[in-house]
Amino acid sequence: MASDPVSVPKRAEPSEFDKHIVKVLRHRVGKDERAAKQHDWYTASIYALRDEIIDRWISSTRRTYDEGGKRVYYLSMEFLIGRLLRDALSNIGMTSQMEKALAAHGLELSALEELEPDAALGNGGLGRLAACFMESLATLDIPAYGYGIRYVNGMFRQRIDDGWQVELPETWLAHGNPWEFERLESSYRIGFGGEVEAEGDGVIWSPAEEIEATAVDTPVVGWRGKRVNTLRLWTASALDPIRLDAFNAGDHIGALEEQVRADSLVRVLYPADSSPSGQELRLRQEYFFTSASIQDIVRRHVQYEGDIRTLPEKAAIQLNDTHPSVAVAELMRIFVDIHGLEFNEAWEICKQTISYTNHTLLPEALETWPLPLFERLLPRHMQIIYAINSRILREARKAGCSDEQIAAISLIDEGGERRVRMANLAFVGAHSVNGVAALHTELMKETVFADLHSLYPTRINNKTNGVTPRRWLQQCNPGLTKVIRDAIGDDFLDDAAKLSDLNALANDSTLGERIHEVKRSNKLALADYIKKTMGIRLDPDALFDVQIKRIHEYKRQLLNLIETVALYDQIRSHPERDWVPRVKIFGGKAASSYHNAKLVIKLANDIARRVNSDPSVGGLLKVVFVPNYNVSYAERIIPAADLSEQISTAGMEASGTGNMKFALNGALTIGTLDGANVEIKDHVGDENIVIFGLTAEEVAQKRANGYNPREIIEGSRELAQALSAIASGVFSPDDRNRYAGLIGGIYDHDWFMCAADFDGYAAAQRSVDARWEDKAGWRKAAIHNIANVGWFSSDRTISEYARDIWKVL
Ligand SMILES: *Cc1c(COP(=O)(O)O)cnc(C)c1O
């Protein structure tokens, strides 16, 4: 209908922008507006908008050169961007112009937006953080480049077959990518393997293999369009794309091998979210993008400044987790081997330039590489790491460290198979090491980095994560944005802290009613979408209780599912009670090799099937596992949530950012004192959040002093019943033993303390029911949540990085 040319209404005066779109449609898409399909219009719209963006991009870049200011370089293996059309339009202030121009051709912007594939170049929170940071950097008018990998397939697409996760390749580039610009002139050689030989004073590294990295740039538009920064992603190609002699001799496949090898580097994002993949290919990917980025940064500096020694005055390099931490060795290599600096001087310059963000305390997620692998792939870097290590260990000895402390500080793990510790490398090579929430930063000092912290006591600092309120409020929830503007004016659009003006209106029942109406219509829209895509009917007046995030044992989707089963039992045993109707929504991907996480997905689906088809719970309980949770799905679900599940085992979630998005959209949090939940509680107030469970300290104590989950289970009838129902196959009649092992683990060791926290969690859930019955109280609490989480804007986070770490503000 929309693309039917006959339905195009006659217009009075086409706007300049409309004329531009039509021109673009003809000249760049090559289509007559009468014959154009939706997708052609979609492409033309982006190209036309892009023209507007490019002008600002060029002027931002010129301004940076003219001002000679310092640039921020954000190196990240992941950028979980999602869609860009709505974001760019909204930030540049052209949404209604675009809507009008498209309406003149009988098209709806919202329909075209749905054609854009998600750029899913990340696993979860860490990658999404990088995307929020890029937007905030542009918003705060800070010259910045994001550096990463242009994965052809990125994160896998998740399908649910008979309740099981199936991983499919994401083909987001299948129809081309109108946002990107290939920069053939910005390409660098990346070496692997080979020999290192002494030559005069220095050394020469002759790699056995070389791959070419080429830049592909995407513009990042800040709020109000003042600055447009660059996200520079690297793609790989062989120096010799085809060996013609081999091809002509009949070896058609072998002749292309080099190109295939290069291609495989940028194919997929390892779904190794919080556990090491241990794959050589991953180390190659890390070095590939890090080396290209560092070469690009140094090239730019030398080109404009001449002297490599002034690099820290003009460049701040932030390492997002340890994935790019080989940057320390690469920068040293370039300083020493290529620019001829003395090692000591190079080391000081390196540290002044680099800073590192830690994202996890999970020991299994701290990257280490087998020394023989590292040495084979990067022989020169291995030498440099040894040289750095002997320097650091000398400093440690001088400071009076014990042998035990020295073993912990060393860049090489000598226990068992020798391994290179990437977190230690990043720590010693950086002038700043930050955690991502207050609790996490304190735990960093006490656990993983205890000894490095005692040697360098001023290096660790905290920068609590944030999310961009443009994407996570204005764009995903225009209804709520309008209500807030009507209530307190527009100041909060430029400064999220101003949302606090809502506090004074928390008792205003008209405002409470309007926010409730918006929430209801968002729930209705989500219910429609779920009906259409999954065939499940949801009651928009039920409490929407949501847990969407990567599936991981520490995030405890299993605790939520056990409680769901307990609630199901309770509703059936006490049908006479006034149960609050609930919809439990789950979503998230499991790493493909993570057996228990995949089993949790199956369990959620098994429970959903049973509960949703049981007439005895009527409309009181529904369970949904939404497939392929990604940024766009998050943008649909979060504005429709009443309750945000943030229930990780205390001490294990570094920060969380989903928690912030939900509160900003007026959901109440049920959660543990973990990650940024602690600070969310401090901001929204104890009475506007539901906290339960063990503290991080209590978890550590229990683990140290011997914890007996069996005893706890036997003391809790509700828990024991729910566990035995799951374990005995009530939800898996086709395979009664399916969950015996999963539940057995809880009886056996319960590392994640589901049993210890169950009673507190169930009681907290019933207190949520009671709050829900108090409509006025709930609405007031929702307002206080929206009003008090402006502090969790990534603008605030980035201002702190800029002031304390990068020294650019
Ligand atoms: C925000 C976000 C995350 C992070 O969620 P947490 O609950 O903090 O783990 C993961 N995936 C997507 C798509 C997100 O938007």
mmCIF file of N, CA and C in Angstrom, residues 2-67:
data_model
loop_
_atom_site.group_PDB
_atom_site.id
_atom_site.type_symbol
_atom_site.label_atom_id
_atom_site.label_comp_id
_atom_site.label_asym_id
_atom_site.label_seq_id
_atom_site.Cartn_x
_atom_site.Cartn_y
_atom_site.Cartn_z
ATOM 1 N N ALA A 2 1.803 1.277 0.975
ATOM 2 C CA ALA A 2 2.633 2.477 1.099
ATOM 3 C C ALA A 2 3.490 2.688 -0.144
ATOM 4 N N SER A 3 3.889 1.593 -0.791
ATOM 5 C CA SER A 3 4.758 1.779 -1.945
ATOM 6 C C SER A 3 3.960 1.799 -3.253
ATOM 7 N N ASP A 4 2.638 1.765 -3.138
ATOM 8 C CA ASP A 4 1.804 1.805 -4.334
ATOM 9 C C ASP A 4 1.764 3.234 -4.862
ATOM 10 N N PRO A 5 2.285 3.449 -6.064
ATOM 11 C CA PRO A 5 2.387 4.821 -6.572
ATOM 12 C C PRO A 5 1.028 5.485 -6.748
ATOM 13 N N VAL A 6 -0.010 4.699 -6.967
ATOM 14 C CA VAL A 6 -1.336 5.287 -7.212
ATOM 15 C C VAL A 6 -1.848 6.029 -5.983
ATOM 16 N N SER A 7 -1.398 5.568 -4.799
ATOM 17 C CA SER A 7 -1.939 6.158 -3.574
ATOM 18 C C SER A 7 -1.240 7.457 -3.185
ATOM 19 N N VAL A 8 -0.256 7.881 -3.990
ATOM 20 C CA VAL A 8 0.462 9.108 -3.628
ATOM 21 C C VAL A 8 -0.478 10.295 -3.737
ATOM 22 N N PRO A 9 -0.663 11.004 -2.635
ATOM 23 C CA PRO A 9 -1.576 12.139 -2.689
ATOM 24 C C PRO A 9 -0.928 13.330 -3.387
ATOM 25 N N LYS A 10 -1.757 14.192 -3.914
ATOM 26 C CA LYS A 10 -1.233 15.421 -4.533
ATOM 27 C C LYS A 10 -0.822 16.384 -3.439
ATOM 28 N N ARG A 11 0.308 17.014 -3.680
ATOM 29 C CA ARG A 11 0.803 17.929 -2.661
ATOM 30 C C ARG A 11 0.820 19.335 -3.218
ATOM 31 N N ALA A 12 0.836 20.284 -2.291
ATOM 32 C CA ALA A 12 0.933 21.679 -2.715
ATOM 33 C C ALA A 12 2.376 21.967 -3.133
ATOM 34 N N GLU A 13 3.274 22.171 -2.163
ATOM 35 C CA GLU A 13 4.645 22.582 -2.423
ATOM 36 C C GLU A 13 5.601 21.564 -1.822
ATOM 37 N N PRO A 14 6.347 20.824 -2.609
ATOM 38 C CA PRO A 14 7.299 19.915 -1.986
ATOM 39 C C PRO A 14 8.393 20.717 -1.276
ATOM 40 N N SER A 15 8.767 20.247 -0.093
ATOM 41 C CA SER A 15 9.810 20.957 0.654
ATOM 42 C C SER A 15 11.151 20.733 -0.040
ATOM 43 N N GLU A 16 12.139 21.556 0.340
ATOM 44 C CA GLU A 16 13.492 21.386 -0.188
ATOM 45 C C GLU A 16 13.993 19.978 0.106
ATOM 46 N N PHE A 17 13.698 19.535 1.336
ATOM 47 C CA PHE A 17 14.200 18.234 1.756
ATOM 48 C C PHE A 17 13.539 17.111 0.951
ATOM 49 N N ASP A 18 12.243 17.297 0.698
ATOM 50 C CA ASP A 18 11.514 16.316 -0.107
ATOM 51 C C ASP A 18 12.129 16.233 -1.501
ATOM 52 N N LYS A 19 12.415 17.385 -2.069
ATOM 53 C CA LYS A 19 13.029 17.398 -3.400
ATOM 54 C C LYS A 19 14.371 16.675 -3.374
ATOM 55 N N HIS A 20 15.071 16.892 -2.270
ATOM 56 C CA HIS A 20 16.378 16.258 -2.141
ATOM 57 C C HIS A 20 16.245 14.730 -2.097
ATOM 58 N N ILE A 21 15.260 14.257 -1.335
ATOM 59 C CA ILE A 21 15.067 12.796 -1.250
ATOM 60 C C ILE A 21 14.766 12.218 -2.633
ATOM 61 N N VAL A 22 13.897 12.907 -3.369
ATOM 62 C CA VAL A 22 13.515 12.400 -4.689
ATOM 63 C C VAL A 22 14.719 12.398 -5.633
ATOM 64 N N LYS A 23 15.536 13.445 -5.504
ATOM 65 C CA LYS A 23 16.732 13.526 -6.332
ATOM 66 C C LYS A 23 17.694 12.377 -6.017
ATOM 67 N N VAL A 24 17.845 12.134 -4.718
ATOM 68 C CA VAL A 24 18.712 11.052 -4.269
ATOM 69 C C VAL A 24 18.171 9.709 -4.768
ATOM 70 N N LEU A 25 16.854 9.565 -4.662
ATOM 71 C CA LEU A 25 16.219 8.323 -5.106
ATOM 72 C C LEU A 25 16.548 8.062 -6.575
ATOM 73 N N ARG A 26 16.509 9.125 -7.380
ATOM 74 C CA ARG A 26 16.821 8.968 -8.796
ATOM 75 C C ARG A 26 18.295 8.727 -9.053
ATOM 76 N N HIS A 27 19.104 9.618 -8.485
ATOM 77 C CA HIS A 27 20.501 9.626 -8.914
ATOM 78 C C HIS A 27 21.402 8.673 -8.162
ATOM 79 N N ARG A 28 21.052 8.347 -6.927
ATOM 80 C CA ARG A 28 21.943 7.444 -6.202
ATOM 81 C C ARG A 28 21.351 6.057 -6.024
ATOM 82 N N VAL A 29 20.024 5.989 -5.906
ATOM 83 C CA VAL A 29 19.412 4.656 -5.819
ATOM 84 C C VAL A 29 19.050 4.173 -7.228
ATOM 85 N N GLY A 30 18.866 5.142 -8.135
ATOM 86 C CA GLY A 30 18.577 4.769 -9.518
ATOM 87 C C GLY A 30 17.135 4.332 -9.741
ATOM 88 N N LYS A 31 16.212 4.942 -8.996
ATOM 89 C CA LYS A 31 14.812 4.561 -9.141
ATOM 90 C C LYS A 31 13.922 5.776 -9.429
ATOM 91 N N ASP A 32 12.931 5.540 -10.246
ATOM 92 C CA ASP A 32 11.859 6.494 -10.504
ATOM 93 C C ASP A 32 10.926 6.450 -9.287
ATOM 94 N N GLU A 33 10.474 7.622 -8.830
ATOM 95 C CA GLU A 33 9.635 7.587 -7.616
ATOM 96 C C GLU A 33 8.346 6.796 -7.848
ATOM 97 N N ARG A 34 7.937 6.649 -9.088
ATOM 98 C CA ARG A 34 6.732 5.857 -9.334
ATOM 99 C C ARG A 34 6.978 4.368 -9.150
ATOM 100 N N ALA A 35 8.203 3.954 -9.406
ATOM 101 C CA ALA A 35 8.497 2.521 -9.334
ATOM 102 C C ALA A 35 9.163 2.120 -8.029
ATOM 103 N N ALA A 36 9.526 3.114 -7.252
ATOM 104 C CA ALA A 36 10.327 2.815 -6.055
ATOM 105 C C ALA A 36 9.570 1.980 -5.046
ATOM 106 N N LYS A 37 10.289 1.009 -4.466
ATOM 107 C CA LYS A 37 9.739 0.174 -3.399
ATOM 108 C C LYS A 37 10.101 0.792 -2.054
ATOM 109 N N GLN A 38 9.477 0.274 -0.994
ATOM 110 C CA GLN A 38 9.771 0.772 0.356
ATOM 111 C C GLN A 38 11.272 0.830 0.613
ATOM 112 N N HIS A 39 11.967 -0.262 0.225
ATOM 113 C CA HIS A 39 13.380 -0.311 0.543
ATOM 114 C C HIS A 39 14.179 0.755 -0.197
ATOM 115 N N ASP A 40 13.723 1.091 -1.406
ATOM 116 C CA ASP A 40 14.398 2.162 -2.146
ATOM 117 C C ASP A 40 14.220 3.497 -1.429
ATOM 118 N N TRP A 41 13.020 3.720 -0.937
ATOM 119 C CA TRP A 41 12.764 4.965 -0.198
ATOM 120 C C TRP A 41 13.572 5.003 1.085
ATOM 121 N N TYR A 42 13.652 3.843 1.700
ATOM 122 C CA TYR A 42 14.444 3.746 2.935
ATOM 123 C C TYR A 42 15.896 4.162 2.655
ATOM 124 N N THR A 43 16.459 3.591 1.597
ATOM 125 C CA THR A 43 17.843 3.914 1.251
ATOM 126 C C THR A 43 17.977 5.392 0.893
ATOM 127 N N ALA A 44 17.041 5.886 0.120
ATOM 128 C CA ALA A 44 17.100 7.295 -0.289
ATOM 129 C C ALA A 44 16.972 8.218 0.920
ATOM 130 N N SER A 45 16.123 7.845 1.870
ATOM 131 C CA SER A 45 15.949 8.682 3.064
ATOM 132 C C SER A 45 17.247 8.774 3.837
ATOM 133 N N ILE A 46 17.911 7.633 3.985
ATOM 134 C CA ILE A 46 19.162 7.649 4.744
ATOM 135 C C ILE A 46 20.235 8.452 3.990
ATOM 136 N N TYR A 47 20.314 8.251 2.675
ATOM 137 C CA TYR A 47 21.299 9.022 1.904
ATOM 138 C C TYR A 47 21.027 10.520 2.020
ATOM 139 N N ALA A 48 19.773 10.897 1.948
ATOM 140 C CA ALA A 48 19.436 12.326 2.008
ATOM 141 C C ALA A 48 19.777 12.897 3.382
ATOM 142 N N LEU A 49 19.455 12.136 4.411
ATOM 143 C CA LEU A 49 19.786 12.571 5.765
ATOM 144 C C LEU A 49 21.305 12.629 5.939
ATOM 145 N N ARG A 50 21.959 11.636 5.357
ATOM 146 C CA ARG A 50 23.405 11.541 5.463
ATOM 147 C C ARG A 50 24.089 12.789 4.896
ATOM 148 N N ASP A 51 23.521 13.312 3.810
ATOM 149 C CA ASP A 51 24.113 14.515 3.216
ATOM 150 C C ASP A 51 24.152 15.644 4.242
ATOM 151 N N GLU A 52 23.068 15.735 4.994
ATOM 152 C CA GLU A 52 22.990 16.748 6.046
ATOM 153 C C GLU A 52 24.067 16.484 7.112
ATOM 154 N N ILE A 53 24.210 15.195 7.439
ATOM 155 C CA ILE A 53 25.175 14.808 8.482
ATOM 156 C C ILE A 53 26.612 15.062 8.025
ATOM 157 N N ILE A 54 26.872 14.755 6.745
ATOM 158 C CA ILE A 54 28.245 14.881 6.244
ATOM 159 C C ILE A 54 28.752 16.313 6.365
ATOM 160 N N ASP A 55 27.888 17.285 6.066
ATOM 161 C CA ASP A 55 28.323 18.682 6.179
ATOM 162 C C ASP A 55 28.793 18.986 7.594
ATOM 163 N N ARG A 56 28.032 18.476 8.543
ATOM 164 C CA ARG A 56 28.413 18.746 9.947
ATOM 165 C C ARG A 56 29.643 17.927 10.355
ATOM 166 N N TRP A 57 29.736 16.736 9.767
ATOM 167 C CA TRP A 57 30.883 15.863 10.044
ATOM 168 C C TRP A 57 32.171 16.560 9.618
ATOM 169 N N ILE A 58 32.122 17.084 8.382
ATOM 170 C CA ILE A 58 33.310 17.760 7.856
ATOM 171 C C ILE A 58 33.632 18.993 8.688
ATOM 172 N N SER A 59 32.614 19.747 9.080
ATOM 173 C CA SER A 59 32.926 20.955 9.848
ATOM 174 C C SER A 59 33.417 20.594 11.248
ATOM 175 N N SER A 60 32.900 19.523 11.838
ATOM 176 C CA SER A 60 33.427 19.081 13.151
ATOM 177 C C SER A 60 34.900 18.709 13.029
ATOM 178 N N THR A 61 35.212 17.965 11.966
ATOM 179 C CA THR A 61 36.593 17.509 11.792
ATOM 180 C C THR A 61 37.520 18.697 11.561
ATOM 181 N N ARG A 62 37.065 19.641 10.749
ATOM 182 C CA ARG A 62 37.888 20.834 10.494
ATOM 183 C C ARG A 62 38.121 21.609 11.770
ATOM 184 N N ARG A 63 37.053 21.729 12.563
ATOM 185 C CA ARG A 63 37.144 22.489 13.804
ATOM 186 C C ARG A 63 38.196 21.846 14.716
ATOM 187 N N THR A 64 38.191 20.511 14.774
ATOM 188 C CA THR A 64 39.164 19.816 15.618
ATOM 189 C C THR A 64 40.588 20.106 15.146
ATOM 190 N N TYR A 65 40.786 20.037 13.829
ATOM 191 C CA TYR A 65 42.137 20.325 13.316
ATOM 192 C C TYR A 65 42.528 21.761 13.623
ATOM 193 N N ASP A 66 41.620 22.694 13.380
ATOM 194 C CA ASP A 66 41.931 24.111 13.574
ATOM 195 C C ASP A 66 42.257 24.395 15.034
ATOM 196 N N GLU A 67 41.472 23.780 15.922
ATOM 197 C CA GLU A 67 41.677 24.055 17.345
ATOM 198 C C GLU A 67 42.855 23.263 17.896
#
